[in-house]
């Protein structure tokens, strides 16, 4: 009996030792993974105290000049667009940004010491822009597009901060983020950053012209074009390749800036592309949906040479990006569907867009030969038909002509018919639109 008891006790001891070894090994693995995760999140941050490429020296600019340059940079980055709630004070934050993971609310950028940036330094602001970290060191959500802003030079970061500090302080507590589990956890952000983000210092390419480098800097940095015009994976990370994608949390499709068949800059057509960003309308159409706000708040205020630099850079990027996205040949639209679509067009659309889709110069865009009408992804066309289209009011076009909504007077079948018609009349050629596509656009689904 004693022997059996001793054997049992010995077995229990060995079991406890084995369990202790397994637990110790698990803790070691967790510690190693945590250290690796911390290393990934700190890589590239060692130079944060340096001014880096293009650094600013206070001796070069007066405070007034620095603030003036910062005001322009704020326009370039459309900072007020996100950091101003409907009916709220400009830059005071509180605007809700819908995402696939919940709603994020933008921060107060005014110099209020309790709710804004009043206690921040230029160094703290640079850390947020370059490293995606708050003043306290917390990881920021990438809805603040620091994967683009990390390219912004310290010189421009300081100018932007000087401008924000010159604004009237507004005490405005923003709502707490409403995120699904586990996306509100800092550990989840640490994993995301380890996989998808490394701080980058901007370097001009010496073999390229100054205008090309300026355009590249604007597109990849403060302009953050990829935030809308690049596809995102299931974790919300952008590829930074501006090949088109759905705007996060919205039904609108941001077309490719590399493919001339979408919104890319065609060779020799840079001036028309610039005109769209300056006025909100151009020969090939108008800025609608989210892009209308970008034009109104940002690009109409850009210096002409910056718009030209951006256009030249994107034109070259498109030319070197390879052949345009291949599209399957569109089957002919059934004659009955075309007849129905034509009847609706003549009754509802021709008075503005013309019997042959030629449009009215300076007022209503042409539909014949319009790339936005024949996009392989028809979502924008359907949204305009259903909800209407409203170009931005700009200095050069203060009272633009809008398009009324037809979603309340046309059925899904009628919208599908007229959309299919304009995509295949007057030399246009694109795939037929089905009722289900209209239903998904109407209901805001289909992603």
CSV table of C-alpha atoms in Angstrom, one decimal:
chain,number,residue,atom,x,y,z
A,1,UNK,CA,0.0,0.0,0.0
A,2,UNK,CA,2.9,2.4,0.9
A,3,UNK,CA,4.5,1.6,-2.5
A,4,UNK,CA,1.3,2.4,-4.3
A,5,UNK,CA,0.9,5.7,-2.4
A,6,UNK,CA,4.6,6.5,-3.1
A,7,UNK,CA,4.1,5.8,-6.8
A,8,UNK,CA,1.0,7.9,-7.0
A,9,UNK,CA,2.7,10.8,-5.2
A,10,UNK,CA,5.7,10.5,-7.5
A,11,UNK,CA,3.4,10.5,-10.5
A,12,UNK,CA,1.7,13.6,-9.2
A,13,UNK,CA,5.0,15.3,-8.7
A,14,UNK,CA,6.1,14.4,-12.3
A,15,UNK,CA,2.8,15.7,-13.6
A,16,UNK,CA,3.1,19.0,-11.8
A,17,UNK,CA,6.7,19.4,-13.0
A,18,UNK,CA,5.6,18.6,-16.6
A,19,UNK,CA,2.7,21.1,-16.3
A,20,UNK,CA,5.1,23.7,-14.8
A,21,UNK,CA,7.5,23.2,-17.8
A,22,UNK,CA,4.6,23.6,-20.3
A,23,UNK,CA,3.4,26.7,-18.5
A,24,UNK,CA,6.9,28.1,-18.4
A,25,UNK,CA,7.4,27.4,-22.1
A,26,UNK,CA,4.0,29.0,-23.0
A,27,UNK,CA,4.9,32.1,-20.9
A,28,UNK,CA,8.3,32.3,-22.7
A,29,UNK,CA,6.6,32.0,-26.1
A,30,UNK,CA,4.1,34.7,-25.1
A,31,UNK,CA,7.0,37.0,-23.9
A,32,UNK,CA,9.0,36.4,-27.1
A,33,UNK,CA,5.9,37.2,-29.2
A,34,UNK,CA,5.2,40.3,-27.2
A,35,UNK,CA,8.9,41.4,-27.6
A,36,UNK,CA,8.7,40.7,-31.3
A,37,UNK,CA,5.4,42.7,-31.6
A,38,UNK,CA,6.9,45.6,-29.6
A,39,UNK,CA,10.0,45.6,-31.9
A,40,UNK,CA,7.9,45.6,-35.0
A,41,UNK,CA,5.9,48.6,-33.6
A,42,UNK,CA,9.1,50.5,-32.7
A,43,UNK,CA,11.0,49.9,-35.9
A,44,UNK,CA,11.7,53.1,-37.9
A,45,UNK,CA,11.0,55.4,-34.9
A,46,UNK,CA,14.6,55.9,-33.8
A,47,UNK,CA,14.9,59.0,-35.9
A,48,UNK,CA,11.8,60.8,-34.6
A,49,UNK,CA,13.8,63.5,-32.8
A,50,UNK,CA,15.6,64.5,-35.9
A,51,UNK,CA,14.3,66.9,-38.5
A,52,UNK,CA,15.2,64.5,-41.3
A,53,UNK,CA,14.9,65.2,-45.0
A,54,UNK,CA,13.7,68.7,-45.8
A,55,UNK,CA,14.0,69.9,-42.2
A,56,UNK,CA,13.0,73.3,-41.2
A,57,UNK,CA,15.2,75.8,-39.4
A,58,UNK,CA,13.5,78.6,-37.5
A,59,UNK,CA,15.9,81.0,-39.0
A,60,UNK,CA,14.5,80.5,-42.5
A,61,UNK,CA,10.8,81.5,-41.9
A,62,UNK,CA,9.2,84.1,-39.8
A,63,UNK,CA,6.4,82.8,-37.5
A,64,UNK,CA,3.8,84.5,-39.8
A,65,UNK,CA,5.2,82.8,-42.9
A,66,UNK,CA,5.3,79.5,-41.2
A,67,UNK,CA,1.6,79.8,-40.2
A,68,UNK,CA,0.7,80.9,-43.7
A,69,UNK,CA,2.5,77.9,-45.2
A,70,UNK,CA,0.8,75.6,-42.7
A,71,UNK,CA,-2.6,77.0,-43.6
A,72,UNK,CA,-1.9,76.0,-47.2
A,73,UNK,CA,-0.7,72.5,-46.2
A,74,UNK,CA,-3.9,72.0,-44.1
A,75,UNK,CA,-5.9,72.7,-47.3
A,76,UNK,CA,-3.7,70.3,-49.3
A,77,UNK,CA,-4.4,67.6,-46.7
A,78,UNK,CA,-8.1,68.5,-46.3
A,79,UNK,CA,-7.6,68.4,-42.6
A,80,UNK,CA,-10.8,70.3,-41.9
A,81,UNK,CA,-12.8,67.8,-44.0
A,82,UNK,CA,-12.4,65.0,-41.5
A,83,UNK,CA,-11.9,67.1,-38.3
A,84,UNK,CA,-15.1,69.2,-38.6
A,85,UNK,CA,-18.4,67.7,-37.5
A,86,UNK,CA,-21.6,68.8,-39.3
A,87,UNK,CA,-22.6,72.1,-37.7
A,88,UNK,CA,-19.5,72.2,-35.5
A,89,UNK,CA,-16.5,74.5,-35.3
A,90,UNK,CA,-13.9,74.0,-37.9
A,91,UNK,CA,-11.1,71.6,-36.8
A,92,UNK,CA,-12.8,70.9,-33.5
A,93,UNK,CA,-13.3,67.2,-34.5
A,94,UNK,CA,-16.2,65.0,-33.6
A,95,UNK,CA,-17.1,63.8,-37.2
A,96,UNK,CA,-18.0,60.1,-37.3
A,97,UNK,CA,-16.1,58.1,-39.8
A,98,UNK,CA,-17.8,54.8,-40.6
A,99,UNK,CA,-15.6,51.8,-41.2
A,100,UNK,CA,-16.0,48.0,-41.5
A,101,UNK,CA,-15.0,47.8,-37.9
A,102,UNK,CA,-17.3,50.4,-36.3
A,103,UNK,CA,-17.4,54.2,-36.1
A,104,UNK,CA,-14.3,56.3,-35.3
A,105,UNK,CA,-14.7,60.0,-34.2
A,106,UNK,CA,-12.1,62.5,-35.3
A,107,UNK,CA,-10.1,64.5,-32.7
A,108,UNK,CA,-10.1,68.1,-31.9
A,109,UNK,CA,-7.1,69.9,-33.6
A,110,UNK,CA,-7.7,73.3,-32.1
A,111,UNK,CA,-5.2,74.4,-29.3
A,112,UNK,CA,-7.7,73.8,-26.4
A,113,UNK,CA,-5.7,72.4,-23.5
A,114,UNK,CA,-8.4,70.0,-22.3
A,115,UNK,CA,-9.9,68.6,-25.4
A,116,UNK,CA,-7.5,69.6,-28.2
A,117,UNK,CA,-3.8,70.0,-29.0
A,118,UNK,CA,-3.1,72.8,-26.4
A,119,UNK,CA,-0.6,70.7,-24.5
A,120,UNK,CA,1.1,69.2,-27.5
A,121,UNK,CA,4.5,70.2,-28.9
A,122,UNK,CA,5.7,70.2,-32.4
A,123,UNK,CA,7.5,67.1,-31.5
A,124,UNK,CA,4.3,65.4,-30.3
A,125,UNK,CA,2.6,66.3,-33.5
A,126,UNK,CA,5.4,65.0,-35.6
A,127,UNK,CA,5.3,61.8,-33.7
A,128,UNK,CA,1.6,61.4,-34.6
A,129,UNK,CA,2.2,62.2,-38.3
A,130,UNK,CA,5.3,60.2,-38.7
A,131,UNK,CA,4.8,57.3,-36.3
A,132,UNK,CA,1.0,57.1,-35.8
A,133,UNK,CA,1.3,57.6,-32.0
A,134,UNK,CA,-0.4,60.1,-29.7
A,135,UNK,CA,1.2,62.5,-27.3
A,136,UNK,CA,1.0,59.8,-24.6
A,137,UNK,CA,2.4,57.1,-26.9
A,138,UNK,CA,-0.9,55.3,-27.7
A,139,UNK,CA,-1.2,53.8,-31.1
A,140,UNK,CA,-3.5,55.8,-33.4
A,141,UNK,CA,-6.2,54.2,-35.6
A,142,UNK,CA,-5.2,54.1,-39.3
A,143,UNK,CA,-8.4,55.9,-40.2
A,144,UNK,CA,-6.0,58.8,-39.5
A,145,UNK,CA,-4.0,58.0,-42.6
A,146,UNK,CA,-0.5,58.0,-41.0
A,147,UNK,CA,0.5,55.3,-43.5
A,148,UNK,CA,0.5,58.3,-46.0
A,149,UNK,CA,1.4,61.1,-43.5
A,150,UNK,CA,4.5,59.3,-42.5
A,151,UNK,CA,6.0,60.6,-45.8
A,152,UNK,CA,5.4,64.2,-44.7
A,153,UNK,CA,8.6,66.0,-44.0
A,154,UNK,CA,9.4,67.4,-40.6
A,155,UNK,CA,9.4,70.9,-42.2
A,156,UNK,CA,5.8,70.6,-43.3
A,157,UNK,CA,4.7,68.9,-40.1
A,158,UNK,CA,6.0,71.9,-38.1
A,159,UNK,CA,4.3,74.4,-40.4
A,160,UNK,CA,1.0,72.5,-40.2
A,161,UNK,CA,1.3,72.4,-36.4
A,162,UNK,CA,2.1,76.1,-36.2
A,163,UNK,CA,-1.1,76.8,-38.2
A,164,UNK,CA,-3.3,74.6,-36.0
A,165,UNK,CA,-1.8,76.3,-32.9
A,166,UNK,CA,-2.8,79.7,-34.3
A,167,UNK,CA,-6.5,78.7,-34.5
A,168,UNK,CA,-9.0,79.8,-31.8
A,169,UNK,CA,-9.2,77.2,-29.0
A,170,UNK,CA,-12.5,75.3,-29.0
A,171,UNK,CA,-13.5,73.1,-26.1
A,172,UNK,CA,-15.2,70.2,-27.8
A,173,UNK,CA,-15.2,66.7,-26.3
A,174,UNK,CA,-15.6,64.2,-29.1
A,175,UNK,CA,-17.6,61.0,-28.6
A,176,UNK,CA,-15.8,57.8,-27.8
A,177,UNK,CA,-15.1,55.4,-30.7
A,178,UNK,CA,-17.8,52.8,-31.2
A,179,UNK,CA,-15.8,49.8,-32.4
A,180,UNK,CA,-16.6,46.1,-32.5
A,181,UNK,CA,-14.5,43.8,-30.4
A,182,UNK,CA,-11.5,43.4,-30.5
A,183,UNK,CA,-10.7,46.4,-32.8
A,184,UNK,CA,-10.8,48.9,-29.9
A,185,UNK,CA,-7.9,47.1,-28.1
A,186,UNK,CA,-4.4,48.5,-28.4
A,187,UNK,CA,-3.1,45.0,-28.9
A,188,UNK,CA,-5.1,44.6,-32.0
A,189,UNK,CA,-3.6,47.9,-33.3
A,190,UNK,CA,-0.1,46.6,-32.5
A,191,UNK,CA,-0.7,43.5,-34.6
A,192,UNK,CA,-2.1,45.6,-37.5
A,193,UNK,CA,0.9,47.9,-37.4
A,194,UNK,CA,3.4,45.0,-37.2
A,195,UNK,CA,1.9,43.6,-40.3
A,196,UNK,CA,1.2,46.7,-42.4
A,197,UNK,CA,3.1,49.8,-41.2
A,198,UNK,CA,6.7,51.0,-40.9
A,199,UNK,CA,7.5,54.8,-40.6
A,200,UNK,CA,9.1,56.2,-43.8
A,201,UNK,CA,11.3,59.2,-44.3
A,202,UNK,CA,10.6,61.0,-47.5
A,203,UNK,CA,13.4,61.1,-50.1
A,204,UNK,CA,13.3,62.8,-53.4
A,205,UNK,CA,14.5,60.8,-56.4
A,206,UNK,CA,17.5,62.7,-57.7
A,207,UNK,CA,17.0,61.2,-61.2
A,208,UNK,CA,13.5,62.7,-61.5
A,209,UNK,CA,12.6,66.3,-62.2
A,210,UNK,CA,11.6,68.6,-59.4
A,211,UNK,CA,7.9,68.7,-60.6
A,212,UNK,CA,7.7,64.9,-60.6
A,213,UNK,CA,9.1,64.7,-57.0
A,214,UNK,CA,6.6,67.4,-55.9
A,215,UNK,CA,3.7,65.5,-57.4
A,216,UNK,CA,4.9,62.2,-55.9
A,217,UNK,CA,5.2,63.9,-52.5
A,218,UNK,CA,1.8,65.4,-52.6
A,219,UNK,CA,0.1,62.2,-53.8
A,220,UNK,CA,1.8,59.9,-51.3
A,221,UNK,CA,1.9,62.3,-48.4
A,222,UNK,CA,-0.5,65.0,-47.4
A,223,UNK,CA,-2.7,64.4,-50.4
A,224,UNK,CA,-3.2,60.8,-49.2
A,225,UNK,CA,-4.8,59.8,-52.5
A,226,UNK,CA,-4.4,56.1,-51.6
A,227,UNK,CA,-6.7,56.5,-48.6
A,228,UNK,CA,-9.6,56.4,-51.1
A,229,UNK,CA,-8.2,55.3,-54.4
A,230,UNK,CA,-6.4,52.1,-53.3
A,231,UNK,CA,-8.0,48.8,-52.6
A,232,UNK,CA,-8.0,47.5,-49.0
A,233,UNK,CA,-7.7,44.0,-47.6
A,234,UNK,CA,-9.9,42.4,-45.0
A,235,UNK,CA,-8.0,44.1,-42.2
A,236,UNK,CA,-8.5,47.6,-43.7
A,237,UNK,CA,-4.9,48.0,-44.8
A,238,UNK,CA,-4.3,49.9,-48.1
A,239,UNK,CA,-1.9,48.7,-50.7
A,240,UNK,CA,-1.0,52.3,-51.5
A,241,UNK,CA,-1.3,51.4,-55.2
A,242,UNK,CA,-3.9,53.8,-56.5
A,243,UNK,CA,-5.7,51.3,-58.7
A,244,UNK,CA,-9.2,52.0,-57.4
A,245,UNK,CA,-11.3,50.8,-54.5
A,246,UNK,CA,-14.5,51.5,-52.5
A,247,UNK,CA,-14.3,54.4,-50.1
A,248,UNK,CA,-14.1,53.0,-46.6
A,249,UNK,CA,-17.5,52.9,-45.0
A,250,UNK,CA,-19.3,54.3,-48.0
A,251,UNK,CA,-20.9,52.9,-51.1
A,252,UNK,CA,-18.9,55.1,-53.5
A,253,UNK,CA,-16.2,53.7,-55.7
A,254,UNK,CA,-13.0,55.7,-56.0
A,255,UNK,CA,-11.8,54.9,-59.5
A,256,UNK,CA,-8.2,54.1,-60.4
A,257,UNK,CA,-5.8,57.0,-60.8
A,258,UNK,CA,-3.5,54.8,-62.8
A,259,UNK,CA,-5.9,53.6,-65.5
A,260,UNK,CA,-6.8,56.2,-68.1
A,261,UNK,CA,-10.0,54.2,-68.7
A,262,UNK,CA,-11.1,55.2,-65.2
A,263,UNK,CA,-9.8,58.4,-63.6
A,264,UNK,CA,-6.2,58.2,-64.7
A,265,UNK,CA,-4.6,61.1,-66.4
A,266,UNK,CA,-4.5,60.6,-70.2
A,267,UNK,CA,-1.4,61.8,-72.0
A,268,UNK,CA,-2.0,65.3,-73.3
A,269,UNK,CA,-5.1,65.7,-71.1
A,270,UNK,CA,-3.4,67.0,-67.9
A,271,UNK,CA,-5.1,70.4,-68.2
A,272,UNK,CA,-8.6,68.9,-68.3
A,273,UNK,CA,-7.8,66.8,-65.3
A,274,UNK,CA,-6.5,69.8,-63.4
A,275,UNK,CA,-9.7,71.7,-64.4
A,276,UNK,CA,-11.8,69.1,-62.7
A,277,UNK,CA,-9.8,69.5,-59.4
A,278,UNK,CA,-10.0,73.3,-59.7
A,279,UNK,CA,-13.6,73.8,-60.6
A,280,UNK,CA,-15.4,70.6,-59.8
A,281,UNK,CA,-16.3,70.0,-63.5
A,282,UNK,CA,-14.4,69.1,-66.6
A,283,UNK,CA,-14.9,67.9,-70.1
A,284,UNK,CA,-15.3,64.3,-68.9
A,285,UNK,CA,-17.7,64.9,-66.0
A,286,UNK,CA,-18.1,66.4,-62.6
A,287,UNK,CA,-16.8,65.6,-59.1
A,288,UNK,CA,-19.6,63.9,-57.2
A,289,UNK,CA,-20.0,62.1,-53.9
A,290,UNK,CA,-17.0,62.2,-51.6
A,291,UNK,CA,-14.8,63.7,-54.3
A,292,UNK,CA,-17.0,66.8,-54.4
A,293,UNK,CA,-16.1,67.5,-50.8
A,294,UNK,CA,-12.4,67.0,-51.6
A,295,UNK,CA,-12.6,69.5,-54.4
A,296,UNK,CA,-14.6,72.0,-52.3
A,297,UNK,CA,-12.4,71.9,-49.2
A,298,UNK,CA,-9.0,71.0,-50.7
A,299,UNK,CA,-8.0,70.8,-54.4
A,300,UNK,CA,-9.6,74.0,-55.6
A,301,UNK,CA,-7.3,75.8,-53.1
A,302,UNK,CA,-4.1,74.1,-54.4
A,303,UNK,CA,-1.5,76.2,-56.2
A,304,UNK,CA,-1.8,75.6,-59.9
A,305,UNK,CA,1.8,74.3,-60.1
A,306,UNK,CA,1.0,71.7,-57.4
A,307,UNK,CA,-2.0,70.5,-59.4
A,308,UNK,CA,0.1,70.3,-62.5
A,309,UNK,CA,2.8,68.4,-60.7
A,310,UNK,CA,0.3,65.9,-59.3
A,311,UNK,CA,-1.2,65.4,-62.8
A,312,UNK,CA,2.2,64.9,-64.4
A,313,UNK,CA,3.2,62.4,-61.7
A,314,UNK,CA,0.0,60.4,-62.0
A,315,UNK,CA,0.2,60.4,-65.8
A,316,UNK,CA,3.6,58.9,-65.7
A,317,UNK,CA,2.6,56.4,-63.0
A,318,UNK,CA,-0.3,55.3,-65.2
A,319,UNK,CA,2.0,54.9,-68.2
A,320,UNK,CA,4.4,52.7,-66.3
A,321,UNK,CA,1.8,50.7,-64.4
A,322,UNK,CA,1.3,48.2,-67.2
A,323,UNK,CA,-1.7,47.6,-69.4
A,324,UNK,CA,-5.1,48.8,-68.1
A,325,UNK,CA,-7.2,46.4,-66.1
A,326,UNK,CA,-8.5,43.7,-68.4
A,327,UNK,CA,-12.3,43.7,-68.7
A,328,UNK,CA,-14.4,40.9,-70.2
A,329,UNK,CA,-16.1,41.7,-73.5
A,330,UNK,CA,-19.6,43.0,-72.7
A,331,UNK,CA,-22.5,41.0,-74.2
A,332,UNK,CA,-25.0,43.0,-76.2
A,333,UNK,CA,-27.8,44.5,-74.1
A,334,UNK,CA,-31.1,42.9,-75.2
A,335,UNK,CA,-33.0,45.2,-77.6
A,336,UNK,CA,-36.1,45.3,-75.3
A,337,UNK,CA,-33.9,46.6,-72.4
A,338,UNK,CA,-32.3,49.2,-74.7
A,339,UNK,CA,-35.7,50.4,-75.9
A,340,UNK,CA,-37.0,50.8,-72.3
A,341,UNK,CA,-33.8,52.6,-71.3
A,342,UNK,CA,-34.0,54.9,-74.3
A,343,UNK,CA,-37.6,55.8,-73.5
A,344,UNK,CA,-36.7,56.6,-69.9
A,345,UNK,CA,-33.7,58.6,-71.0
A,346,UNK,CA,-35.7,60.7,-73.5
A,347,UNK,CA,-38.3,61.5,-70.9
A,348,UNK,CA,-36.1,62.2,-67.9
A,349,UNK,CA,-32.5,62.9,-69.0
A,350,UNK,CA,-32.2,64.2,-72.6
A,351,UNK,CA,-33.3,67.8,-71.6
A,352,UNK,CA,-30.0,68.2,-69.8
A,353,UNK,CA,-27.7,65.7,-71.3
A,354,UNK,CA,-28.8,66.0,-74.9
A,355,UNK,CA,-30.5,63.6,-77.3
A,356,UNK,CA,-27.2,62.1,-78.3
A,357,UNK,CA,-25.6,62.3,-74.9
A,358,UNK,CA,-23.6,65.3,-75.9
A,359,UNK,CA,-24.3,67.3,-72.7
A,360,UNK,CA,-24.3,71.1,-72.3
A,361,UNK,CA,-20.9,72.7,-72.1
A,362,UNK,CA,-20.4,74.5,-68.8
A,363,UNK,CA,-23.5,73.0,-67.3
A,364,UNK,CA,-24.2,69.3,-67.8
A,365,UNK,CA,-21.5,66.7,-68.6
A,366,UNK,CA,-21.6,64.7,-71.8
A,367,UNK,CA,-22.4,61.0,-71.3
A,368,UNK,CA,-21.1,59.9,-74.7
A,369,UNK,CA,-17.5,58.9,-74.3
A,370,UNK,CA,-17.7,59.5,-70.5
A,371,UNK,CA,-15.4,57.0,-68.7
A,372,UNK,CA,-17.2,57.4,-65.4
A,373,UNK,CA,-20.4,56.1,-67.2
A,374,UNK,CA,-18.7,53.0,-68.6
A,375,UNK,CA,-16.7,52.0,-65.5
A,376,UNK,CA,-16.6,48.2,-65.0
A,377,UNK,CA,-17.8,49.0,-61.5
A,378,UNK,CA,-21.1,50.8,-62.1
A,379,UNK,CA,-21.9,51.7,-58.5
A,380,UNK,CA,-21.3,55.5,-58.9
A,381,UNK,CA,-23.6,55.7,-61.9
A,382,UNK,CA,-26.3,53.9,-60.0
A,383,UNK,CA,-25.9,56.1,-56.9
A,384,UNK,CA,-26.2,59.3,-59.0
A,385,UNK,CA,-29.3,58.0,-60.7
A,386,UNK,CA,-30.9,57.0,-57.4
A,387,UNK,CA,-29.7,59.8,-55.1
A,388,UNK,CA,-28.8,62.6,-57.5
A,389,UNK,CA,-25.4,64.2,-58.1
A,390,UNK,CA,-24.2,67.5,-56.8
A,391,UNK,CA,-20.9,69.0,-57.9
A,392,UNK,CA,-19.1,71.2,-55.4
A,393,UNK,CA,-19.4,75.0,-55.3
A,394,UNK,CA,-16.0,76.4,-56.1
A,395,UNK,CA,-14.6,79.9,-56.7
A,396,UNK,CA,-14.6,79.3,-60.5
A,397,UNK,CA,-18.0,77.6,-60.5
A,398,UNK,CA,-19.9,79.0,-57.5
A,399,UNK,CA,-23.3,77.8,-58.7
A,400,UNK,CA,-22.9,74.4,-60.4
A,401,UNK,CA,-25.8,72.6,-61.9
A,402,UNK,CA,-26.9,69.5,-60.0
A,403,UNK,CA,-28.8,66.4,-60.9
A,404,UNK,CA,-32.0,65.5,-59.1
A,405,UNK,CA,-32.6,62.0,-57.6
A,406,UNK,CA,-34.7,59.5,-59.5
A,407,UNK,CA,-34.7,56.7,-56.9
A,408,UNK,CA,-38.2,57.7,-55.7
A,409,UNK,CA,-39.8,57.7,-59.2
A,410,UNK,CA,-38.0,54.9,-61.0
A,411,UNK,CA,-38.1,51.2,-60.1
A,412,UNK,CA,-35.0,49.0,-59.9
A,413,UNK,CA,-35.9,47.6,-63.3
A,414,UNK,CA,-36.2,51.1,-64.8
A,415,UNK,CA,-32.9,52.3,-63.3
A,416,UNK,CA,-31.2,49.2,-64.6
A,417,UNK,CA,-32.6,49.9,-68.1
A,418,UNK,CA,-31.6,53.5,-68.3
A,419,UNK,CA,-28.2,52.8,-66.8
A,420,UNK,CA,-27.6,50.0,-69.4
A,421,UNK,CA,-28.8,52.3,-72.2
A,422,UNK,CA,-26.4,55.2,-71.4
A,423,UNK,CA,-23.5,52.7,-71.0
A,424,UNK,CA,-24.2,51.3,-74.5
A,425,UNK,CA,-25.5,54.3,-76.6
A,426,UNK,CA,-23.6,56.8,-78.7
A,427,UNK,CA,-20.5,54.6,-79.0
A,428,UNK,CA,-20.3,53.7,-75.3
A,429,UNK,CA,-19.7,50.0,-74.6
A,430,UNK,CA,-20.1,48.4,-71.1
A,431,UNK,CA,-21.8,45.5,-69.4
A,432,UNK,CA,-25.5,45.5,-68.9
A,433,UNK,CA,-26.8,46.4,-65.4
A,434,UNK,CA,-29.1,44.0,-63.7
A,435,UNK,CA,-31.9,44.7,-61.2
A,436,UNK,CA,-29.9,43.1,-58.4
A,437,UNK,CA,-27.1,45.6,-58.8
A,438,UNK,CA,-29.6,48.4,-58.5
A,439,UNK,CA,-31.1,46.8,-55.4
A,440,UNK,CA,-27.7,46.5,-53.8
A,441,UNK,CA,-26.8,50.1,-54.6
A,442,UNK,CA,-30.2,51.3,-53.2
A,443,UNK,CA,-29.7,49.3,-50.0
A,444,UNK,CA,-26.1,50.2,-49.6
A,445,UNK,CA,-25.0,46.6,-49.8
A,446,UNK,CA,-22.9,44.5,-52.2
A,447,UNK,CA,-19.4,44.7,-50.9
